Coordinates of C-alpha atoms in Angstrom, one line a residue:
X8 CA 0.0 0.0 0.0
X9 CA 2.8 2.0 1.1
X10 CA 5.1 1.7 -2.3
X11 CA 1.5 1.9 -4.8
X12 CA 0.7 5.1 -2.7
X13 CA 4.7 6.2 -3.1
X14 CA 3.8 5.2 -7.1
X15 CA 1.0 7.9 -7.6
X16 CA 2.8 10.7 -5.8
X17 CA 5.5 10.1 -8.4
X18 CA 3.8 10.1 -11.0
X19 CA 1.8 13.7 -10.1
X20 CA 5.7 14.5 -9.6
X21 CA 6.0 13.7 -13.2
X22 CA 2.7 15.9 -14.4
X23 CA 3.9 18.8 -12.0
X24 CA 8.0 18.5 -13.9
X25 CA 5.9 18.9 -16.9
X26 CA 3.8 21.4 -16.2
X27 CA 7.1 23.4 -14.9
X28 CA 8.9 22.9 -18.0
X29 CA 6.0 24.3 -19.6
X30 CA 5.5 27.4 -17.8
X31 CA 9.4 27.6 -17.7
X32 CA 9.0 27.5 -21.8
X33 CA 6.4 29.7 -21.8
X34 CA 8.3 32.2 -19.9
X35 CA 11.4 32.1 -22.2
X36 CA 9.3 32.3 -25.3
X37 CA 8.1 36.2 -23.8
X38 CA 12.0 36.7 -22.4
X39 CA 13.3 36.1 -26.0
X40 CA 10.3 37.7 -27.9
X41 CA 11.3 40.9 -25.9
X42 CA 14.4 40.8 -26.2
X43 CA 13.8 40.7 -30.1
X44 CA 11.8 43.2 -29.8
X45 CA 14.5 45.8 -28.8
X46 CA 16.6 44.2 -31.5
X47 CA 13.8 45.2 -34.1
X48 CA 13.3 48.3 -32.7
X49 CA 17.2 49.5 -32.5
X50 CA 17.8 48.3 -36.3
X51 CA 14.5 50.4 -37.2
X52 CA 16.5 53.5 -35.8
X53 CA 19.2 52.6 -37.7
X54 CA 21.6 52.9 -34.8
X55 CA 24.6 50.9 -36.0
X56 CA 26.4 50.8 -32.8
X57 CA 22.6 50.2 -30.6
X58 CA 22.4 47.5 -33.0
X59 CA 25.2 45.5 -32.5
X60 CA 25.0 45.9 -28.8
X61 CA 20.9 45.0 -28.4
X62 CA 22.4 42.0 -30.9
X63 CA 24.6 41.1 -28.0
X64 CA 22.6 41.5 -25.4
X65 CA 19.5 39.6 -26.5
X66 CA 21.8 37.1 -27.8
X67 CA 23.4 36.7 -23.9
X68 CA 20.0 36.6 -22.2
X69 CA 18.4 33.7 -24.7
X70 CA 21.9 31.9 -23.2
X71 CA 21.3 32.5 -20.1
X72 CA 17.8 32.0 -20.2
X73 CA 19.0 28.1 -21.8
X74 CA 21.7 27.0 -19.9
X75 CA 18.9 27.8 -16.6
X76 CA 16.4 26.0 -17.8
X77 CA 18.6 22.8 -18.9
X78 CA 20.3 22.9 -15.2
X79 CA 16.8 23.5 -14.0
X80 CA 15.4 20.8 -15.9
X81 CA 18.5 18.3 -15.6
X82 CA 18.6 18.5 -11.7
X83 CA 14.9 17.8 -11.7
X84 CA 14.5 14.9 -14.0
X85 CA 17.6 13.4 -12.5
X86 CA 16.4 13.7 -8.5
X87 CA 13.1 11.9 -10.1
X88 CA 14.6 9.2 -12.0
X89 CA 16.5 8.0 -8.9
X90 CA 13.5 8.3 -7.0
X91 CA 11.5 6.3 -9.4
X92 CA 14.3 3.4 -9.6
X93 CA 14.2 3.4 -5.8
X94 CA 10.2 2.9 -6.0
X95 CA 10.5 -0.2 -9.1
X96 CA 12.8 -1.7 -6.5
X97 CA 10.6 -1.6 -3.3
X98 CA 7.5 -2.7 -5.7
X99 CA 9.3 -5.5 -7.0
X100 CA 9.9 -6.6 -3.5
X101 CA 6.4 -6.4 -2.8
X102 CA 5.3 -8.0 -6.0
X103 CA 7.6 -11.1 -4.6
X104 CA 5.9 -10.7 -1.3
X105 CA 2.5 -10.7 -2.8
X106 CA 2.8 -14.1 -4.6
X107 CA 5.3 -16.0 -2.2
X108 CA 3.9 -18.5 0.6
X109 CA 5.2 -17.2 3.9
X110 CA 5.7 -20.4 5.3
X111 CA 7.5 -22.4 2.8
X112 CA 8.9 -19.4 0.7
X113 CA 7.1 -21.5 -2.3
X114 CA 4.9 -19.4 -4.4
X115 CA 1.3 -19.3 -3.7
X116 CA -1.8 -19.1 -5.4
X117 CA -1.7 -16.4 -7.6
X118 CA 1.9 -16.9 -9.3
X119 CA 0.7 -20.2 -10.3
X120 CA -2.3 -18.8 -11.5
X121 CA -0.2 -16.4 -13.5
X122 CA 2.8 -18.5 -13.9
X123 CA 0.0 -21.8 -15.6
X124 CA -2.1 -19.1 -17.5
X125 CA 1.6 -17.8 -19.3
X126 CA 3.1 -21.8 -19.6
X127 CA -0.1 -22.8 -21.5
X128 CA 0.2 -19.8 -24.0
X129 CA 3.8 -20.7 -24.4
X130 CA 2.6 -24.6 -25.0
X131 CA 0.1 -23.4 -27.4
X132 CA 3.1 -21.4 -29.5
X133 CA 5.9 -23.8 -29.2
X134 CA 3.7 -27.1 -28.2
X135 CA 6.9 -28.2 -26.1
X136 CA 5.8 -30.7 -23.2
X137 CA 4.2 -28.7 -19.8
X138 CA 3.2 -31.3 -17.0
X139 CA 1.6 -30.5 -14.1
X140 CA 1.5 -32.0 -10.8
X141 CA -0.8 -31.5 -7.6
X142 CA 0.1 -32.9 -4.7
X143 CA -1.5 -33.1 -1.2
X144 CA 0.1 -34.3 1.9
X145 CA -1.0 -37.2 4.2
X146 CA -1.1 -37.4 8.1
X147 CA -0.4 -33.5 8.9
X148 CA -3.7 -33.2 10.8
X149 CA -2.9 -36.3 12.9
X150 CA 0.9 -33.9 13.5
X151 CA -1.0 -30.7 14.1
X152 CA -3.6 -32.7 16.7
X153 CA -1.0 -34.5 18.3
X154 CA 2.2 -32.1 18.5
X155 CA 0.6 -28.8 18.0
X156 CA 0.3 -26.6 14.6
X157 CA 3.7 -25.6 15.1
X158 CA 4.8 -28.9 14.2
X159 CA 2.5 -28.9 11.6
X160 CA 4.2 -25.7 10.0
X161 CA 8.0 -27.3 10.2
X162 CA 6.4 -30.4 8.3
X163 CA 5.2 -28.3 5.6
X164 CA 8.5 -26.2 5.9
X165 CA 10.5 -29.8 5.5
X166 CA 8.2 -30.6 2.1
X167 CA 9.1 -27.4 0.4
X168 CA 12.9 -28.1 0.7
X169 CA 12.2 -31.7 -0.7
X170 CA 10.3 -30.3 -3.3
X171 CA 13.0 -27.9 -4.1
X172 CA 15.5 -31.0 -4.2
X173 CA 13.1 -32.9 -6.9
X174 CA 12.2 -30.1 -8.8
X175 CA 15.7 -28.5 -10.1
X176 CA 14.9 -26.8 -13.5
X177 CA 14.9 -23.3 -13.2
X178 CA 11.8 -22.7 -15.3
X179 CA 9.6 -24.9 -12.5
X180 CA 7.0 -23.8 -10.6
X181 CA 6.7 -24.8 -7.0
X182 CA 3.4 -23.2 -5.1
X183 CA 1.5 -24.0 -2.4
X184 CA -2.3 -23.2 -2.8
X185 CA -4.0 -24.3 0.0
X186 CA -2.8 -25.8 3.8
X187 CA -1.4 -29.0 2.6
X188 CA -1.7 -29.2 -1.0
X189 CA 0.8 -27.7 -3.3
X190 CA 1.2 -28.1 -7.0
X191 CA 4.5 -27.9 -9.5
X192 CA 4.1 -26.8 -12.9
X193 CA 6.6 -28.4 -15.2
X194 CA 7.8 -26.7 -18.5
X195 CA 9.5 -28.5 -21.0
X196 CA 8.4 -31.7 -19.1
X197 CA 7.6 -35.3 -20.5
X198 CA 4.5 -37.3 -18.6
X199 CA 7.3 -39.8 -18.7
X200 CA 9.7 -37.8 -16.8
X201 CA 6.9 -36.0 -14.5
X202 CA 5.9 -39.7 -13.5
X203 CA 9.9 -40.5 -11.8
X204 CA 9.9 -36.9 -10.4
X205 CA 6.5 -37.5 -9.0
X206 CA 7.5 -41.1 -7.8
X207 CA 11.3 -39.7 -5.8
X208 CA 9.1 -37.4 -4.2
X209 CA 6.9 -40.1 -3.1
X210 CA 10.2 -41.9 -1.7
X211 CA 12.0 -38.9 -0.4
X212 CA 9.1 -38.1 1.8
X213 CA 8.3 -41.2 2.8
X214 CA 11.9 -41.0 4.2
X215 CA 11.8 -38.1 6.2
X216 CA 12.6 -39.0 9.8
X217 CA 9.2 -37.9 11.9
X218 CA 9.4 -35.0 14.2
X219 CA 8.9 -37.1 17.7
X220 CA 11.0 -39.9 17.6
X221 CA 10.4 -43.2 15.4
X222 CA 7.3 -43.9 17.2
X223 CA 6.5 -40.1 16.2
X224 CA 3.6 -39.5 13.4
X225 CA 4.7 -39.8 10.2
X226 CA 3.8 -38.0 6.3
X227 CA 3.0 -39.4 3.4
X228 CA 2.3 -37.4 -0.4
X229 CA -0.1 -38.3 -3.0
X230 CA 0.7 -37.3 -6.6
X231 CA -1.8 -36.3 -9.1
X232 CA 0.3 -35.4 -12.4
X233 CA -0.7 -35.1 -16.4
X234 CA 1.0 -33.8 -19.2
X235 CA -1.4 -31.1 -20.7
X236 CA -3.2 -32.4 -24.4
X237 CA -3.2 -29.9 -27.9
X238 CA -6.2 -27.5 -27.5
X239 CA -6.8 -28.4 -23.9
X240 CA -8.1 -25.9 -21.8
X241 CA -6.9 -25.0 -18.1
X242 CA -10.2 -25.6 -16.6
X243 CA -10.0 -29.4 -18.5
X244 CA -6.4 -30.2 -17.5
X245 CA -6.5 -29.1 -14.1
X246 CA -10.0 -30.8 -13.2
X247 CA -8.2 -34.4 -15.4
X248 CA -5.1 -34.1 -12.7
X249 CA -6.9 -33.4 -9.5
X250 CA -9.2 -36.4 -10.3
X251 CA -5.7 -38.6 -10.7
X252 CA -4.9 -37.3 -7.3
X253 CA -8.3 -38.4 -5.7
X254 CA -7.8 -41.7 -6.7
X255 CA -4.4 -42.2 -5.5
X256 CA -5.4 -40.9 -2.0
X257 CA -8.3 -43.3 -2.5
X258 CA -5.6 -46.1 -3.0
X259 CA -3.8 -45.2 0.2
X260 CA -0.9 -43.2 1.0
X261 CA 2.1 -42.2 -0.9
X262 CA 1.0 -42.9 -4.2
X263 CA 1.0 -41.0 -7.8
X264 CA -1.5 -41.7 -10.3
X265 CA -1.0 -40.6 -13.9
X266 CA -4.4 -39.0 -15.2

């Protein structure tokens, strides 16, 4: 709120530079026409030497009058271009703020709704694989009864770096969208090669040593994934993979199901 509200102060900055620079034009346009003047009226009078002197003088002022304004004008637009780079910078740190999960430092909801709504125009102009995979953990309820939501929290904290681990291409998306389920948007990505990234995670968090001990409750993942069709629409291919995830939870936990 702070850096939009920064944003329109600048930019009324902007209108008021203008409208300076404008009046500031204005003012040397009636400078110079005066000083003109007393050139036109000195060569009417014939006055050879009142000439060349009114020459000089007018000719002095008009420099003046344009080396002011460009120092004027320079100082200005420079003290206003470093505050405008100083405002892209705090708004792209608030831009980052406004689509990053606080808790796992994963994206959330709205970059993957911007970051899916971009990858499937790039798919529909290049038509290079894009998989998708949503993913929804087992047994943190059981964690957040038993051990508190704290607990809870460092679980989810743990996922994101495993995620991170499986998920190494830079183009990939990792978000989290709701409490427990997160999703990773693949570009350039084979179903074949979304099933064994899908599948490690399903091992590598299986793995993960529980936070009480060995008799301590444990996490499990299930994996819906999909490689999205020609001409398929977001709606389609996201409704196709949450299915595939609904029937690996139905099958039990830790499992991923190609839809």
């Amino acid at each position: 709120e702070s850096a939009l509200t920064d944003l329109r102060e600048c930019l009324w900055a902007c209108v008021n530079r203008v409208h300076v620079a404008v009046q500031a034009d204005i003012e040397a346009d009636s400078a110079t026409a005066t000083q003109m003047k007393r050139v036109q009226q000195a060569i009417q009078g014939l006055e050879t030497g009142a000439v060349k002197d009114e020459v000089l003088q007018a000719i002095s002022t008009i420099e003046h009058i344009s080396r002011t304004r460009r120092d004027q004008q320079t100082a200005s637009f420079t003290q206003l271009a470093e505050r405008i780079n100083v405002l892209v910078t705090e708004l792209e740190v608030v831009r980052r703020e406004s689509e990053t999960d606080v808790l796992t430092g994963l994206g959330n909801r709205k970059r993957f709704e911007v970051a899916i709504e971009r990858a499937l125009h790039l798919h529909a102009i290049s038509r290079t694989p894009l998989s998708l995979l949503i993913m929804d953990l087992d047994g943190l309820k059981q964690i957040n009864d038993s051990l508190g939501h704290p607990a809870g929290d460092m679980v989810l904290a743990r996922f994101a770096t495993n995620l991170s681990k499986v998920f190494l291409n830079d183009t990939d998306e990792l978000c989290r969208i709701g409490g427990d389920e997160f999703i990773a948007l693949l570009p350039g990505t084979t179903l074949e090669l979304a099933e064994r990234l899908a599948n490690r995670l399903v091992e590598n968090v299986a793995a993960m040593a529980p936070l009480a001990g060995s008799d301590g409750p444990r996490i499990g993942v299930c994996v819906g994934y999909s490689e999205v069709r020609t001409g398929e629409g977001l709606a389609s291919w996201m409704a196709r993979t949450d299915a595939a995830l609904y029937e690996a939870k139905a099958r039990g936990r830790g499992r991923a199901m190609a839809a």
